[in-house]
Short mmCIF file of C-alpha atoms and ligand atoms in Angstrom, two decimals:
data_model
loop_
_atom_site.label_atom_id
_atom_site.label_comp_id
_atom_site.label_asym_id
_atom_site.label_seq_id
_atom_site.Cartn_x
_atom_site.Cartn_y
_atom_site.Cartn_z
CA MET A 89 0.00 0.00 0.00
CA SER A 90 1.32 3.44 -0.78
CA ILE A 91 0.22 6.90 0.27
CA GLU A 92 -1.30 8.78 -2.64
CA GLY A 93 0.80 11.74 -3.74
CA TRP A 94 3.82 10.74 -1.64
CA ASP A 95 7.31 10.72 -3.12
CA ILE A 96 10.06 10.48 -0.55
CA THR A 97 12.76 11.45 -3.07
CA ALA A 98 11.14 14.89 -3.43
CA LEU A 99 12.39 15.70 0.08
CA GLY A 100 15.96 15.79 -1.16
CA THR A 101 18.94 14.43 0.72
CA GLY A 102 19.02 15.03 4.45
CA ARG A 103 21.78 14.97 7.03
CA ALA A 104 21.93 12.43 9.83
CA LEU A 105 21.44 14.30 13.11
CA PRO A 106 22.37 13.27 16.64
CA VAL A 107 19.47 11.71 18.60
CA VAL A 108 18.82 13.24 22.02
CA THR A 109 18.02 11.07 25.03
CA ALA A 110 15.87 11.48 28.14
CA PRO A 111 15.89 13.50 30.36
CA GLU A 112 16.45 16.08 27.60
CA PRO A 113 13.54 18.56 28.18
CA VAL A 114 12.69 18.83 24.46
CA LEU A 115 11.39 15.24 24.63
CA SER A 116 8.72 16.32 27.10
CA ARG A 117 7.51 19.46 25.31
CA VAL A 118 4.42 19.47 23.09
CA GLY A 119 5.65 20.05 19.53
CA GLU A 120 4.50 23.11 17.59
CA PRO A 121 2.27 22.54 14.54
CA VAL A 122 4.19 23.14 11.31
CA ASP A 123 3.57 24.42 7.80
CA PRO A 124 4.35 21.26 5.81
CA THR A 125 5.26 23.31 2.72
CA ASP A 126 7.90 25.37 4.59
CA PRO A 127 11.30 24.51 3.00
CA GLN A 128 12.82 24.26 6.49
CA ILE A 129 10.27 21.63 7.45
CA VAL A 130 10.88 19.74 4.20
CA ALA A 131 14.61 19.81 4.99
CA LEU A 132 13.92 18.56 8.53
CA ALA A 133 11.79 15.76 7.07
CA ALA A 134 14.76 14.73 4.91
CA ASP A 135 17.01 14.86 7.98
CA LEU A 136 14.66 12.56 9.90
CA VAL A 137 14.73 10.06 7.04
CA ALA A 138 18.53 10.29 6.84
CA THR A 139 18.93 9.87 10.61
CA MET A 140 16.61 6.87 10.59
CA ALA A 141 18.64 5.32 7.79
CA VAL A 142 21.88 5.40 9.80
CA SER A 143 20.25 4.08 13.01
CA PRO A 144 20.20 0.26 13.02
CA GLY A 145 16.79 -1.20 13.75
CA CYS A 146 15.16 2.22 13.84
CA VAL A 147 11.60 2.13 12.49
CA GLY A 148 10.51 5.62 13.42
CA LEU A 149 11.89 8.98 14.46
CA ALA A 150 10.15 12.14 15.60
CA ALA A 151 11.46 15.72 15.36
CA PRO A 152 11.76 16.17 19.16
CA GLN A 153 14.23 13.25 19.13
CA VAL A 154 16.62 15.37 17.07
CA GLY A 155 15.98 18.34 19.35
CA VAL A 156 13.29 20.14 17.32
CA SER A 157 9.98 20.57 19.12
CA VAL A 158 7.57 20.30 16.18
CA GLN A 159 4.82 17.98 14.92
CA LEU A 160 6.79 15.97 12.39
CA PHE A 161 7.95 12.35 12.29
CA ALA A 162 9.23 9.68 9.94
CA VAL A 163 8.23 6.01 9.99
CA ASP A 164 9.30 2.91 8.10
CA VAL A 165 8.36 -0.53 9.40
CA THR A 166 9.01 -2.28 6.09
CA GLY A 167 10.21 -5.84 6.67
CA HIS A 168 9.34 -5.94 10.38
CA PRO A 169 8.00 -9.38 11.36
CA LYS A 170 5.11 -7.89 13.35
CA ALA A 171 3.98 -5.59 10.54
CA ALA A 172 0.81 -6.31 8.55
CA THR A 173 -0.42 -3.28 6.62
CA LEU A 174 2.54 -1.31 5.24
CA HIS A 175 2.87 2.18 3.80
CA GLY A 176 6.63 2.10 3.34
CA ALA A 177 8.84 4.99 4.40
CA PHE A 178 6.98 8.24 4.93
CA VAL A 179 7.02 11.48 6.86
CA LEU A 180 3.92 13.06 8.35
CA ALA A 181 3.31 16.55 9.72
CA ASN A 182 0.64 17.57 12.25
CA ALA A 183 -0.60 14.00 12.60
CA VAL A 184 -3.65 13.24 14.71
CA ILE A 185 -5.17 9.88 15.61
CA VAL A 186 -8.86 10.05 14.74
CA GLU A 187 -9.80 6.44 15.43
CA ALA A 188 -8.21 3.78 17.61
CA SER A 189 -9.37 0.27 18.46
CA ARG A 190 -8.19 -3.29 19.23
CA TRP A 191 -5.97 -2.31 22.13
CA ARG A 192 -3.23 -4.75 22.97
CA PRO A 193 -0.07 -4.80 25.07
CA GLY A 194 3.45 -4.94 23.66
CA ARG A 195 6.99 -4.24 24.82
CA GLU A 196 8.64 -1.11 23.40
CA GLY A 197 11.99 0.52 23.43
CA CYS A 198 13.02 3.94 22.16
CA MET A 199 16.27 5.41 20.83
CA SER A 200 15.76 8.30 23.22
CA VAL A 201 15.47 5.98 26.23
CA PRO A 202 18.30 3.58 25.38
CA ASP A 203 18.54 1.68 28.67
CA LEU A 204 14.92 0.78 29.33
CA THR A 205 12.02 -1.00 27.71
CA GLY A 206 8.42 -1.08 28.89
CA ASP A 207 5.04 -2.68 28.33
CA VAL A 208 2.59 -0.30 26.70
CA LYS A 209 -0.95 -0.85 25.44
CA ARG A 210 -1.45 0.45 21.90
CA ALA A 211 -4.33 0.30 19.47
CA GLY A 212 -3.94 -2.47 16.91
CA ARG A 213 -5.95 -0.53 14.38
CA ILE A 214 -5.88 3.23 13.86
CA VAL A 215 -6.89 5.97 11.47
CA VAL A 216 -4.48 8.90 11.36
CA THR A 217 -4.78 12.21 9.55
CA GLY A 218 -1.82 14.40 8.72
CA GLU A 219 -0.07 16.40 6.04
CA LEU A 220 2.73 15.39 3.70
CA PRO A 221 5.86 17.53 3.87
CA GLY A 222 6.51 19.22 0.55
CA SER A 223 3.08 19.20 -1.06
CA GLY A 224 1.22 19.85 2.18
CA ARG A 225 -1.37 17.42 0.92
CA LYS A 226 -3.79 16.20 3.61
CA VAL A 227 -3.85 12.41 3.97
CA THR A 228 -5.78 9.84 5.95
CA ILE A 229 -3.91 6.65 6.76
CA THR A 230 -5.61 3.51 8.02
CA THR A 231 -3.25 0.90 9.39
CA ASP A 232 -2.83 -1.87 11.93
CA ALA A 233 -0.42 -4.11 13.81
CA PHE A 234 3.17 -2.88 14.08
CA GLU A 235 2.79 0.14 11.81
CA ALA A 236 -0.08 1.31 14.04
CA ARG A 237 2.10 0.90 17.14
CA ALA A 238 4.97 2.81 15.52
CA LEU A 239 2.68 5.68 14.48
CA GLN A 240 1.25 5.96 18.01
CA HIS A 241 4.76 5.98 19.50
CA GLU A 242 5.91 8.76 17.12
CA ILE A 243 2.75 10.84 17.50
CA ASP A 244 3.31 10.62 21.27
CA HIS A 245 6.83 12.00 20.77
CA CYS A 246 5.34 14.94 18.85
CA ASN A 247 3.13 15.59 21.88
CA GLY A 248 5.96 15.41 24.39
CA LEU A 249 5.20 11.89 25.57
CA LEU A 250 7.56 8.94 25.95
CA PHE A 251 6.56 5.29 26.36
CA LEU A 252 7.53 5.84 29.99
CA ASP A 253 4.45 8.04 30.32
CA LYS A 254 2.19 5.18 29.26
CA VAL A 255 3.80 2.14 30.83
CA SER A 256 1.22 -0.37 32.00
CA GLY A 257 2.38 -0.97 35.58
CA ALA A 258 4.96 -0.35 38.29
CA HIS A 259 6.74 -3.55 37.31
CA ALA A 260 6.38 -3.12 33.55
CA ILE A 261 9.71 -1.33 33.04
CA TYR A 262 12.78 -3.38 32.23
CA GLN A 263 16.49 -2.75 32.04
CA ARG A 264 17.57 -3.19 28.45
CA LYS A 265 20.76 -5.15 27.95
CA VAL A 266 20.40 -6.31 24.40
CA TYR A 267 20.97 -3.94 21.54
CA LEU A 268 19.97 -4.70 18.00
CA MET B 38 21.85 8.89 38.84
CA THR B 39 24.95 6.76 38.65
CA ASP B 40 27.31 8.18 41.03
CA VAL B 41 30.59 9.05 42.38
CA HIS B 42 28.74 10.64 45.30
CA GLY B 43 29.45 8.20 48.04
CA ALA B 44 29.06 4.50 48.59
CA GLU B 45 26.21 2.32 47.53
CA LEU B 46 24.02 1.01 50.31
CA ALA B 47 21.40 -1.70 50.14
CA VAL B 48 18.32 -1.01 52.26
CA THR B 49 15.46 -3.38 53.00
CA VAL B 50 12.30 -2.44 54.85
CA ILE B 51 9.46 -4.84 55.56
CA GLY B 52 6.47 -4.63 57.81
CA PRO B 53 2.69 -4.61 58.00
CA ASP B 54 1.33 -2.42 55.25
CA ARG B 55 0.08 1.04 56.17
CA THR B 56 -0.12 4.34 54.31
CA GLY B 57 3.03 6.43 54.33
CA ILE B 58 5.75 3.79 54.62
CA VAL B 59 7.38 4.81 51.34
CA ALA B 60 7.13 8.52 52.16
CA ASP B 61 8.59 7.96 55.65
CA VAL B 62 11.56 5.97 54.39
CA ALA B 63 12.20 8.23 51.37
CA GLU B 64 12.08 11.34 53.57
CA ALA B 65 14.51 9.89 56.09
CA LEU B 66 16.91 9.02 53.27
CA ALA B 67 16.53 12.42 51.62
CA ARG B 68 17.30 14.19 54.92
CA LEU B 69 20.58 12.27 55.02
CA GLY B 70 21.37 13.27 51.47
CA ALA B 71 21.07 9.63 50.44
CA ASN B 72 20.03 9.36 46.81
CA LEU B 73 17.58 6.55 46.14
CA THR B 74 18.60 4.90 42.85
CA ASP B 75 17.07 1.55 41.86
CA SER B 76 14.28 0.19 44.01
CA THR B 77 11.42 -2.21 44.01
CA MET B 78 8.58 -1.96 46.46
CA THR B 79 5.52 -4.10 46.64
CA ARG B 80 2.90 -5.58 48.90
CA LEU B 81 3.41 -9.22 49.76
CA ARG B 82 0.22 -10.48 51.35
CA GLY B 83 -0.29 -8.04 54.25
CA HIS B 84 3.32 -6.86 54.37
CA PHE B 85 4.93 -4.01 52.51
CA ALA B 86 8.43 -4.81 51.31
CA MET B 87 10.99 -2.34 50.01
CA THR B 88 14.35 -3.26 48.59
CA LEU B 89 16.45 -0.40 47.39
CA ILE B 90 19.89 0.84 46.57
CA CYS B 91 20.92 4.34 47.55
CA THR B 92 24.12 6.29 47.26
CA ALA B 93 25.12 8.23 50.34
CA GLN B 94 28.00 10.01 51.96
CA ALA B 95 26.66 8.60 55.22
CA SER B 96 27.76 5.16 56.39
CA ALA B 97 25.49 2.15 56.63
CA THR B 98 25.44 2.59 60.42
CA GLU B 99 24.39 6.23 60.11
CA VAL B 100 21.64 5.42 57.64
CA GLU B 101 20.40 2.60 59.84
CA ALA B 102 20.36 4.97 62.82
CA ALA B 103 18.37 7.51 60.81
CA LEU B 104 15.81 4.85 59.92
CA LEU B 105 15.64 3.55 63.48
CA PRO B 106 12.66 5.71 64.52
CA LEU B 107 10.64 3.94 61.82
CA SER B 108 11.25 0.58 63.42
CA ALA B 109 10.88 1.84 66.99
CA ASP B 110 7.33 0.52 67.31
CA GLY B 111 8.58 -2.93 66.40
CA GLN B 112 6.44 -3.02 63.26
CA LEU B 113 8.99 -2.33 60.53
CA LEU B 114 12.14 -4.34 60.07
CA VAL B 115 14.92 -2.22 58.55
CA THR B 116 18.36 -3.36 57.37
CA VAL B 117 21.14 -1.34 55.77
CA ARG B 118 24.42 -2.65 54.44
CA ASP B 119 27.27 -1.58 52.19
CA VAL B 120 27.30 -3.07 48.72
CA GLY B 121 29.99 -2.84 46.09
CA PRO B 122 29.40 -0.62 43.09
CA ASP B 123 29.82 -3.68 40.85
CA GLU B 124 27.82 -3.90 37.68
CA PRO B 125 25.60 -6.95 37.39
CA PRO B 126 27.08 -9.69 35.23
CA HIS B 127 26.13 -9.48 31.58
CA ASN B 128 25.60 -12.91 30.16
CA GLY B 129 24.67 -11.51 26.78
CA GLY B 130 21.39 -13.40 26.92
CA LEU B 131 18.09 -12.62 25.27
CA PRO B 132 15.09 -11.69 27.40
CA TYR B 133 12.33 -14.28 27.94
CA LEU B 134 9.24 -14.36 30.04
CA LEU B 135 8.44 -17.49 32.02
CA SER B 136 5.08 -18.15 33.61
CA VAL B 137 4.06 -21.11 35.70
CA HIS B 138 0.68 -21.70 37.30
CA GLY B 139 -1.18 -24.50 38.93
CA ALA B 140 -2.22 -26.00 42.24
CA ASP B 141 0.09 -24.93 45.06
CA ARG B 142 2.60 -27.49 46.20
CA LEU B 143 6.00 -27.48 47.83
CA GLY B 144 9.03 -26.75 45.69
CA ILE B 145 7.61 -25.23 42.51
CA VAL B 146 9.98 -22.24 42.56
CA ALA B 147 12.95 -24.40 43.50
CA ALA B 148 12.35 -26.95 40.76
CA VAL B 149 11.62 -24.43 38.01
CA THR B 150 14.45 -22.02 38.77
CA ARG B 151 16.92 -24.90 39.07
CA VAL B 152 16.12 -25.98 35.53
CA VAL B 153 16.58 -22.38 34.36
CA ALA B 154 19.90 -22.03 36.20
CA ASP B 155 21.20 -25.35 34.86
CA ALA B 156 20.51 -24.08 31.34
CA GLY B 157 22.64 -21.00 32.02
CA GLY B 158 19.59 -18.76 32.35
CA ASN B 159 19.69 -15.75 34.63
CA VAL B 160 16.53 -14.67 36.48
CA THR B 161 16.38 -10.86 36.46
CA ASP B 162 12.92 -10.41 37.97
CA LEU B 163 10.49 -12.79 39.57
CA SER B 164 7.13 -12.60 41.31
CA THR B 165 5.02 -15.32 42.86
CA ARG B 166 1.48 -15.14 44.15
CA LEU B 167 -0.64 -17.60 46.04
CA VAL B 168 -4.34 -16.84 45.68
CA GLY B 169 -6.60 -19.47 47.15
CA PRO B 170 -5.46 -22.78 45.73
CA LEU B 171 -3.78 -21.16 42.72
CA TYR B 172 -0.04 -20.64 42.65
CA LEU B 173 1.52 -18.34 40.06
CA LEU B 174 5.12 -17.59 39.16
CA VAL B 175 6.16 -15.02 36.56
CA ALA B 176 9.85 -14.46 35.84
CA GLU B 177 11.98 -12.42 33.49
CA VAL B 178 14.86 -14.60 32.39
CA ASP B 179 17.92 -13.89 30.25
CA LEU B 180 18.80 -16.95 28.22
CA PRO B 181 21.94 -17.65 26.20
CA GLU B 182 21.33 -18.06 22.49
CA GLY B 183 20.30 -21.53 21.40
CA VAL B 184 19.04 -22.48 24.85
CA PRO B 185 15.28 -21.73 24.69
CA GLY B 186 14.32 -24.78 22.61
CA GLU B 187 15.97 -27.29 24.91
CA LEU B 188 14.88 -25.38 28.04
CA THR B 189 11.25 -25.45 26.89
CA LYS B 190 11.44 -29.26 26.78
CA ARG B 191 13.04 -29.52 30.20
CA LEU B 192 10.52 -27.11 31.70
CA ALA B 193 7.67 -29.12 30.21
CA HIS B 194 9.09 -32.22 31.87
CA VAL B 195 9.37 -30.53 35.28
CA ALA B 196 5.91 -29.00 34.89
CA ASP B 197 4.55 -32.47 34.22
CA GLU B 198 6.09 -33.80 37.41
CA LEU B 199 4.75 -30.85 39.41
CA GLY B 200 1.34 -30.91 37.75
CA VAL B 201 1.56 -27.24 36.72
CA GLU B 202 1.37 -25.32 33.45
CA VAL B 203 4.52 -23.67 32.15
CA ASN B 204 5.02 -21.18 29.34
CA LEU B 205 8.27 -19.69 28.04
CA ARG B 206 8.14 -16.94 25.42
CA PRO B 207 10.40 -14.20 24.04
CA ALA B 208 10.07 -10.86 25.79
CA GLY B 209 12.12 -8.82 23.37
CA ALA B 210 11.12 -5.22 22.85
CA ASP B 211 10.68 -3.40 19.56
CA VAL B 212 12.67 -0.21 19.31
CA LEU B 213 10.57 2.57 17.88
ZN1 ZN C 565 10.83 6.78 20.58
#
């Protein structure tokens, strides 16, 4: 499945940026809405894609994770064993979840919280609206399984939330020893 | 906060549950400048149990003295001791979740954890609950690569002998 009107190459080539880690305050600030046609935002979108590409095992990256408090994130769960519906690699601005159902638990980690993982309930099926960087075109994405989890995790980042804010219990946080 | 600020102390507190135990202990430690690092606190039947590590300039004896008023009524049992700043051993294992449940009988934990240990598995977290006739064990276990298949068979064998159900599954997290 592909997103109508989306061409990742139109973003141009980005630079890989350093990823910030908690307790960096930017990770806990609500990101500002953006103009998806702003060349600076298009460049940031390209940077997110480039940063994701150099981070092993990374399936999503939000602007606050590179220190920019705005509503923009990149996702690519292609090839992940838990993925079902796939939209490939894409970047979304000002994304909002408009429908969420089939809640189920799962264990998550985050590049910005490198030493911990935690159990978090996420919707297994969601409908998300947002805007494509570059064209500014409004899109509605319906997805499920792992792509749905990844989108919820990244949209949380854009709203200043980490998985730590949603962990399902006092004993649902784990020390992470294994890196990809 | 990992720290150069003073020695690491291990503190345990256990006693009948009441409101304010955590606040009382945490306040006493804070007054001493002891920084509470990793801790786990939970209710075990009617008792509240705290196990924690703190870093402090104060000695174990001083921290114990500061916590003494809490145990003055004979209700709370408090211990403090120095522990080395050693990192836990890394066996490079992969995380698994083990659950066991069935009718309560003597030796379930012993038998199950022995099988895990013999396979080179390292228990990193474990809880048990007895509710009515039902006994439950849930453990986080790090297992060396290649072990889970064989361990699953051995656990099934032990579970059979004990008359309990056992389930071992990967607990790996997805990095997002
Ligand atoms: Zn993240």
